[in-house]
Structures are given as C-alpha cells and as structure tokens.
Amino acid sequence: MKTYSLQFLVATTCFKIIFEDKEMFSVFREATPRLRVFSKSSEFTFVVKKCKGEASQFEKVTRKVFNLNIPEKFFSYNYCSLTVRVLISVLLMQRNVFLFHASSLTYHDGAYLFCGPSGSGKSTVVSKIPLVNRLGDDTAIVAKHGNSFYCYMSPFDGIKMPGLKYKKSRLKGVFVLQQSRENIAVRLTHQSAYKYLIKNSYFYIYTFPREAFYSKEECIKGGISVKIQKYQQMAFPMNILKALFIKVANISLSVPVSKLKFTKDYVFTEIS
C-alpha cells in the first residue's frame, strides 16, 4: 500500500507522520506550510491508519515508532491533529518542552501566551497583529533552555495562519483571557497561575482527558480516555508525572501569569 509522509519541527525535535490516507496527508500538509523540514532526521514517527471499530488504538511499536489506529467515523483532521498533539506533548515533556492550548505572539523582544477555553478570544487577540509577530493560533510550544523559557512557532496552525515561519522568542508573560467592558491585567498568585497552566496544557488532556477538550460522553464514544490512560500506566509511572507537573509549576514561578480582561476592540500592547 502506498504511504505518504510528512516531517515537521516541534521546538527542536523533528517528527514524522506516515499516512495511508492521501486526503488526510493533504490536509496535514496544508496545515504546516513552510514548516516542513527535510534536512533533519526524524526522532519520532507516528503511523496514522484508518480502521474499523469503536475506539482509537495507540500502540508502541518501537521506542520511537508508534501506530495510531483511528476509527473511520472519527477520522477527521481535528481529531487526528488533537490526538497527535497530545501524544507529542507526552513524548516531549521529559525534554522540558510543553504544548499549551493557547495562542501566542511576539511583542518587542518577548513572546506572550493567551490561554482560555474555546470562544474566549485567543484567535481574536493574535488576529489583530501583523503575521510576522504571530507564533500560533491554537497551540503554543514552550521549551526551557537554561534558566529561561522560550515560545516557538506552532507547526499545527498553518491553516488559520498561512505563512507562519519557524522562530522562537523568550517567554515574557502568560495571559488568561476574560472578555470584559474594560482592558486591565491582574497578576495571578502562583497557585492560580499554576492551575491555569495545568488545565491549558495538552498533557492535561492526556492525564485527565474527560475534563479537558472532550466531554465525558465524547471520550467514552471515541475511546480516548481508556486508550491513552492505558498508555500512561504503561509508560509514565506516577512519580514521573509528578515530576512533570513540578516542571510546569516552574513556568508559573519564572514567568508572570495574569488575568487579562479585555474588550472586543482590544489590540494587544504590553501591560505591566
């Protein structure tokens, strides 16, 4: 059977996805314009397959090759892309690379993240700035280098933001969005900041999938909870998960996290 492959960077790690379905390959390729890399060998490979059945299945073939079997009725770009992002977040956490459900942009000499549930205004905030300052619309990549955290361009948001280019910038702040009648930023306590970062991280979906992007009914129907939590028990003992949660806590200690109340006409400028 003919297959189609695509390589892309998440921070500095190269991934390859192999598709048996040409249409799905085409959509993924469209979603990662100018972000593909061919000069660097891939470190992890996902083989995405359409299958019959009721639940998605994720199996570890080798240390760096994984099969992702998705039922035909769930075989859509949104479902496949979200699943791939969750699995990538799991693989990269131990490398101090984190994926957040957030939009991101650069302003002056720093990067800023905007967290919140769907409809909170993440896309609206970044859509009002020039493309050259945008890093991502729905997924933010944060990596620790030395004692600092950096935000990388997202390789998953090319459909909404065609023309994104690979770059990184030092993370200077995180904002939790709340639509309001005024524009004001209020610094959060460390405990509140940590809670928001955890709940907006992609591995939160992996650890507590029913409380994140999908409803309980959708998780049961799609088999997400059962299959991914089974992998958690196989590959990530609780002591490792606790260590990873501590790493996310370090972000909230190192970077200011604020609640940003903003109006519909708001254009981002640095708020201290």
Tab-separated table of C-alpha atoms in Angstrom:
chain	number	residue	atom	x	y	z
A	1	MET	CA	0.000	0.000	0.000
A	2	LYS	CA	1.282	3.455	-0.907
A	3	THR	CA	2.004	5.751	2.020
A	4	TYR	CA	2.592	9.479	2.381
A	5	SER	CA	4.934	11.054	4.916
A	6	LEU	CA	5.338	14.497	6.404
A	7	GLN	CA	8.098	15.882	8.643
A	8	PHE	CA	7.881	18.930	10.893
A	9	LEU	CA	9.571	20.516	13.901
A	10	VAL	CA	8.136	20.916	17.380
A	11	ALA	CA	10.611	23.268	19.061
A	12	THR	CA	13.855	21.492	18.067
A	13	THR	CA	12.546	17.912	17.776
A	14	CYS	CA	11.707	16.513	14.353
A	15	PHE	CA	8.621	14.309	13.947
A	16	LYS	CA	7.425	12.247	11.021
A	17	ILE	CA	3.824	11.247	10.356
A	18	ILE	CA	3.122	8.458	7.874
A	19	PHE	CA	-0.361	8.323	6.355
A	20	GLU	CA	-2.109	5.588	4.409
A	21	ASP	CA	-4.909	8.035	3.588
A	22	LYS	CA	-3.931	10.570	0.915
A	23	GLU	CA	-6.675	13.065	1.813
A	24	MET	CA	-5.602	13.229	5.452
A	25	PHE	CA	-1.995	13.651	4.372
A	26	SER	CA	-3.011	16.554	2.125
A	27	VAL	CA	-4.822	18.342	4.962
A	28	PHE	CA	-1.890	17.923	7.349
A	29	ARG	CA	0.486	19.171	4.664
A	30	GLU	CA	-1.684	22.248	4.135
A	31	ALA	CA	-1.684	22.854	7.894
A	32	THR	CA	2.120	23.024	8.061
A	33	PRO	CA	3.173	25.349	5.203
A	34	ARG	CA	6.838	26.343	5.225
A	35	LEU	CA	7.336	24.478	8.472
A	36	ARG	CA	8.351	21.169	6.997
A	37	VAL	CA	11.945	20.040	7.364
A	38	PHE	CA	13.723	17.565	5.181
A	39	SER	CA	17.360	18.029	6.183
A	40	LYS	CA	16.941	16.695	9.714
A	41	SER	CA	16.236	13.060	10.542
A	42	SER	CA	13.035	12.454	12.480
A	43	GLU	CA	13.323	11.350	16.103
A	44	PHE	CA	9.755	10.056	16.468
A	45	THR	CA	7.373	8.582	13.900
A	46	PHE	CA	3.585	8.210	14.020
A	47	VAL	CA	1.822	5.884	11.596
A	48	VAL	CA	-1.769	7.099	11.225
A	49	LYS	CA	-4.233	4.479	9.997
A	50	LYS	CA	-7.962	4.365	9.404
A	51	CYS	CA	-9.553	1.321	10.989
A	52	LYS	CA	-12.870	-0.268	11.812
A	53	GLY	CA	-14.164	-0.380	15.337
A	54	GLU	CA	-15.417	1.920	18.067
A	55	ALA	CA	-12.263	3.161	19.781
A	56	SER	CA	-8.924	4.661	18.816
A	57	GLN	CA	-5.899	2.483	19.497
A	58	PHE	CA	-2.404	3.717	20.244
A	59	GLU	CA	0.410	1.191	20.318
A	60	LYS	CA	4.125	1.482	20.815
A	61	VAL	CA	5.901	-0.409	18.013
A	62	THR	CA	9.452	0.550	18.956
A	63	ARG	CA	10.929	3.156	21.273
A	64	LYS	CA	10.410	5.844	18.632
A	65	VAL	CA	7.700	4.461	16.341
A	66	PHE	CA	4.004	4.466	17.235
A	67	ASN	CA	0.863	3.262	15.487
A	68	LEU	CA	-2.270	5.366	15.769
A	69	ASN	CA	-5.363	3.488	14.590
A	70	ILE	CA	-8.433	5.731	14.354
A	71	PRO	CA	-11.980	4.506	13.603
A	72	GLU	CA	-13.344	5.646	10.287
A	73	LYS	CA	-16.176	7.662	11.883
A	74	PHE	CA	-13.642	9.728	13.862
A	75	PHE	CA	-11.166	10.031	11.005
A	76	SER	CA	-11.053	13.826	10.654
A	77	TYR	CA	-8.249	16.368	10.721
A	78	ASN	CA	-9.360	17.897	14.027
A	79	TYR	CA	-9.486	14.529	15.773
A	80	CYS	CA	-6.202	13.258	14.307
A	81	SER	CA	-4.397	16.539	14.888
A	82	LEU	CA	-5.524	16.797	18.513
A	83	THR	CA	-4.506	13.202	19.208
A	84	VAL	CA	-1.090	13.749	17.625
A	85	ARG	CA	-0.580	16.924	19.689
A	86	VAL	CA	-1.456	15.125	22.913
A	87	LEU	CA	0.956	12.295	22.155
A	88	ILE	CA	3.712	14.707	21.139
A	89	SER	CA	3.242	16.596	24.410
A	90	VAL	CA	3.684	13.348	26.323
A	91	LEU	CA	6.867	12.462	24.449
A	92	LEU	CA	8.448	15.902	24.848
A	93	MET	CA	7.614	16.706	28.459
A	94	GLN	CA	10.733	14.958	29.692
A	95	ARG	CA	12.730	17.216	27.360
A	96	ASN	CA	11.246	20.293	29.026
A	97	VAL	CA	9.036	21.058	26.037
A	98	PHE	CA	5.340	21.752	26.704
A	99	LEU	CA	2.313	22.191	24.454
A	100	PHE	CA	-0.429	24.535	25.631
A	101	HIS	CA	-3.919	25.213	24.324
A	102	ALA	CA	-3.157	28.877	23.712
A	103	SER	CA	-2.449	31.450	21.043
A	104	SER	CA	0.903	33.205	21.041
A	105	LEU	CA	2.649	36.236	19.608
A	106	THR	CA	5.852	38.238	19.831
A	107	TYR	CA	5.892	41.816	21.085
A	108	HIS	CA	9.091	43.859	21.180
A	109	ASP	CA	11.713	41.357	22.386
A	110	GLY	CA	9.461	38.767	24.023
A	111	ALA	CA	6.693	36.221	23.483
A	112	TYR	CA	3.277	36.121	25.144
A	113	LEU	CA	0.690	33.358	25.532
A	114	PHE	CA	-3.075	33.780	25.686
A	115	CYS	CA	-4.961	30.950	27.381
A	116	GLY	CA	-8.650	30.271	27.697
A	117	PRO	CA	-11.447	27.976	26.568
A	118	SER	CA	-12.781	27.996	23.019
A	119	GLY	CA	-14.536	31.297	22.360
A	120	SER	CA	-12.568	33.258	24.952
A	121	GLY	CA	-10.761	35.335	22.332
A	122	LYS	CA	-7.398	33.605	21.778
A	123	SER	CA	-7.641	33.866	17.996
A	124	THR	CA	-9.114	37.368	18.142
A	125	VAL	CA	-6.147	38.767	20.062
A	126	VAL	CA	-3.483	37.455	17.676
A	127	SER	CA	-5.515	38.188	14.534
A	128	LYS	CA	-5.153	41.929	15.168
A	129	ILE	CA	-1.362	41.951	14.910
A	130	PRO	CA	0.870	41.548	11.817
A	131	LEU	CA	1.594	37.990	10.678
A	132	VAL	CA	5.300	38.481	11.337
A	133	ASN	CA	4.517	38.743	15.074
A	134	ARG	CA	2.315	35.640	15.270
A	135	LEU	CA	3.549	32.333	16.653
A	136	GLY	CA	0.352	30.287	16.811
A	137	ASP	CA	-3.421	30.412	16.890
A	138	ASP	CA	-4.432	27.385	18.960
A	139	THR	CA	-1.243	25.620	20.109
A	140	ALA	CA	1.688	27.219	21.910
A	141	ILE	CA	5.062	25.448	22.139
A	142	VAL	CA	7.109	26.347	25.223
A	143	ALA	CA	10.621	24.982	25.839
A	144	LYS	CA	13.080	25.546	28.653
A	145	HIS	CA	16.662	26.432	27.726
A	146	GLY	CA	18.965	27.087	30.650
A	147	ASN	CA	17.040	29.132	33.191
A	148	SER	CA	14.670	30.691	30.662
A	149	PHE	CA	11.542	29.605	28.796
A	150	TYR	CA	11.066	30.218	25.078
A	151	CYS	CA	7.982	30.112	22.887
A	152	TYR	CA	8.308	28.524	19.448
A	153	MET	CA	6.162	28.885	16.376
A	154	SER	CA	3.385	26.283	16.234
A	155	PRO	CA	3.565	23.718	13.408
A	156	PHE	CA	-0.164	22.985	13.765
A	157	ASP	CA	-1.762	26.340	12.939
A	158	GLY	CA	-0.870	26.825	9.296
A	159	ILE	CA	-4.481	26.580	8.101
A	160	LYS	CA	-5.648	29.517	10.217
A	161	MET	CA	-2.350	31.354	9.849
A	162	PRO	CA	-0.828	30.580	6.438
A	163	GLY	CA	2.674	31.941	6.093
A	164	LEU	CA	3.918	31.269	9.626
A	165	LYS	CA	7.699	30.989	9.789
A	166	TYR	CA	9.856	28.987	12.169
A	167	LYS	CA	11.149	31.156	15.006
A	168	LYS	CA	11.348	31.417	18.769
A	169	SER	CA	11.266	34.181	21.344
A	170	ARG	CA	11.824	34.357	25.085
A	171	LEU	CA	8.568	33.935	27.009
A	172	LYS	CA	7.790	37.154	28.888
A	173	GLY	CA	4.212	36.614	30.026
A	174	VAL	CA	1.070	34.497	30.019
A	175	PHE	CA	-2.458	35.913	29.987
A	176	VAL	CA	-5.667	34.132	30.931
A	177	LEU	CA	-8.401	35.750	28.853
A	178	GLN	CA	-11.726	37.077	30.072
A	179	GLN	CA	-13.932	39.254	27.900
A	180	SER	CA	-14.979	42.425	29.677
A	181	ARG	CA	-16.035	46.060	29.274
A	182	GLU	CA	-12.589	47.293	30.254
A	183	ASN	CA	-8.962	46.483	29.473
A	184	ILE	CA	-6.991	45.536	32.559
A	185	ALA	CA	-4.455	42.884	33.567
A	186	VAL	CA	-4.357	41.487	37.102
A	187	ARG	CA	-1.367	39.424	38.215
A	188	LEU	CA	-2.370	35.972	39.476
A	189	THR	CA	-0.980	34.226	42.516
A	190	HIS	CA	1.388	31.348	41.912
A	191	GLN	CA	-1.306	28.847	42.899
A	192	SER	CA	-3.862	30.299	40.471
A	193	ALA	CA	-1.267	30.637	37.703
A	194	TYR	CA	-0.225	27.007	38.126
A	195	LYS	CA	-3.844	25.846	37.953
A	196	TYR	CA	-4.471	27.696	34.684
A	197	LEU	CA	-1.255	26.462	33.088
A	198	ILE	CA	-2.016	22.852	34.016
A	199	LYS	CA	-5.570	22.979	32.701
A	200	ASN	CA	-4.450	24.589	29.442
A	201	SER	CA	-1.660	22.094	28.758
A	202	TYR	CA	-2.117	19.319	26.239
A	203	PHE	CA	-0.846	16.655	28.603
A	204	TYR	CA	-3.746	17.606	30.891
A	205	ILE	CA	-5.952	16.092	28.198
A	206	TYR	CA	-3.788	13.008	28.364
A	207	THR	CA	-3.852	12.748	32.170
A	208	PHE	CA	-7.427	13.896	32.742
A	209	PRO	CA	-8.987	13.698	29.262
A	210	ARG	CA	-12.609	13.817	30.396
A	211	GLU	CA	-12.140	17.239	31.982
A	212	ALA	CA	-10.407	18.863	29.054
A	213	PHE	CA	-11.342	19.235	25.376
A	214	TYR	CA	-13.895	16.447	25.103
A	215	SER	CA	-16.993	15.803	27.167
A	216	LYS	CA	-17.299	12.573	29.137
A	217	GLU	CA	-19.657	11.180	26.504
A	218	GLU	CA	-17.297	12.039	23.639
A	219	CYS	CA	-14.343	10.449	25.422
A	220	ILE	CA	-16.232	7.230	26.053
A	221	LYS	CA	-17.533	7.201	22.487
A	222	GLY	CA	-14.092	7.870	20.982
A	223	GLY	CA	-12.180	5.656	23.355
A	224	ILE	CA	-9.776	8.470	24.218
A	225	SER	CA	-9.849	8.069	27.980
A	226	VAL	CA	-9.371	4.319	28.078
A	227	LYS	CA	-6.667	4.019	25.453
A	228	ILE	CA	-4.487	6.994	26.391
A	229	GLN	CA	-4.696	6.372	30.125
A	230	LYS	CA	-3.682	2.777	29.452
A	231	TYR	CA	-0.534	4.112	27.782
A	232	GLN	CA	0.016	6.389	30.781
A	233	GLN	CA	0.107	3.384	33.100
A	234	MET	CA	2.488	1.575	30.758
A	235	ALA	CA	4.995	4.341	30.121
A	236	PHE	CA	4.649	7.027	32.788
A	237	PRO	CA	4.577	5.968	36.447
A	238	MET	CA	3.035	8.440	38.874
A	239	ASN	CA	6.425	9.657	40.153
A	240	ILE	CA	7.342	10.771	36.611
A	241	LEU	CA	4.001	12.512	36.167
A	242	LYS	CA	4.505	14.344	39.461
A	243	ALA	CA	7.935	15.484	38.308
A	244	LEU	CA	6.423	16.794	35.085
A	245	PHE	CA	3.770	18.739	36.987
A	246	ILE	CA	6.571	20.330	39.007
A	247	LYS	CA	8.226	21.440	35.756
A	248	VAL	CA	5.040	23.223	34.704
A	249	ALA	CA	4.899	24.832	38.148
A	250	ASN	CA	8.346	26.253	37.424
A	251	ILE	CA	6.898	28.169	34.472
A	252	SER	CA	4.420	29.925	36.747
A	253	LEU	CA	7.294	30.805	39.095
A	254	SER	CA	9.526	32.105	36.294
A	255	VAL	CA	7.041	33.928	34.053
A	256	PRO	CA	4.325	36.449	35.067
A	257	VAL	CA	0.818	34.996	34.632
A	258	SER	CA	-2.071	37.475	34.640
A	259	LYS	CA	-5.798	37.517	34.035
A	260	LEU	CA	-6.433	39.826	31.094
A	261	LYS	CA	-9.857	41.423	30.944
A	262	PHE	CA	-10.339	42.925	27.515
A	263	THR	CA	-12.934	44.488	25.233
A	264	LYS	CA	-13.814	43.315	21.736
A	265	ASP	CA	-11.830	46.225	20.242
A	266	TYR	CA	-8.704	45.475	22.261
A	267	VAL	CA	-5.344	45.384	20.486
A	268	PHE	CA	-2.507	43.830	22.487
A	269	THR	CA	0.086	46.127	23.994
A	270	GLU	CA	2.340	45.248	26.872
A	271	ILE	CA	0.572	45.682	30.203
A	272	SER	CA	2.651	45.651	33.362
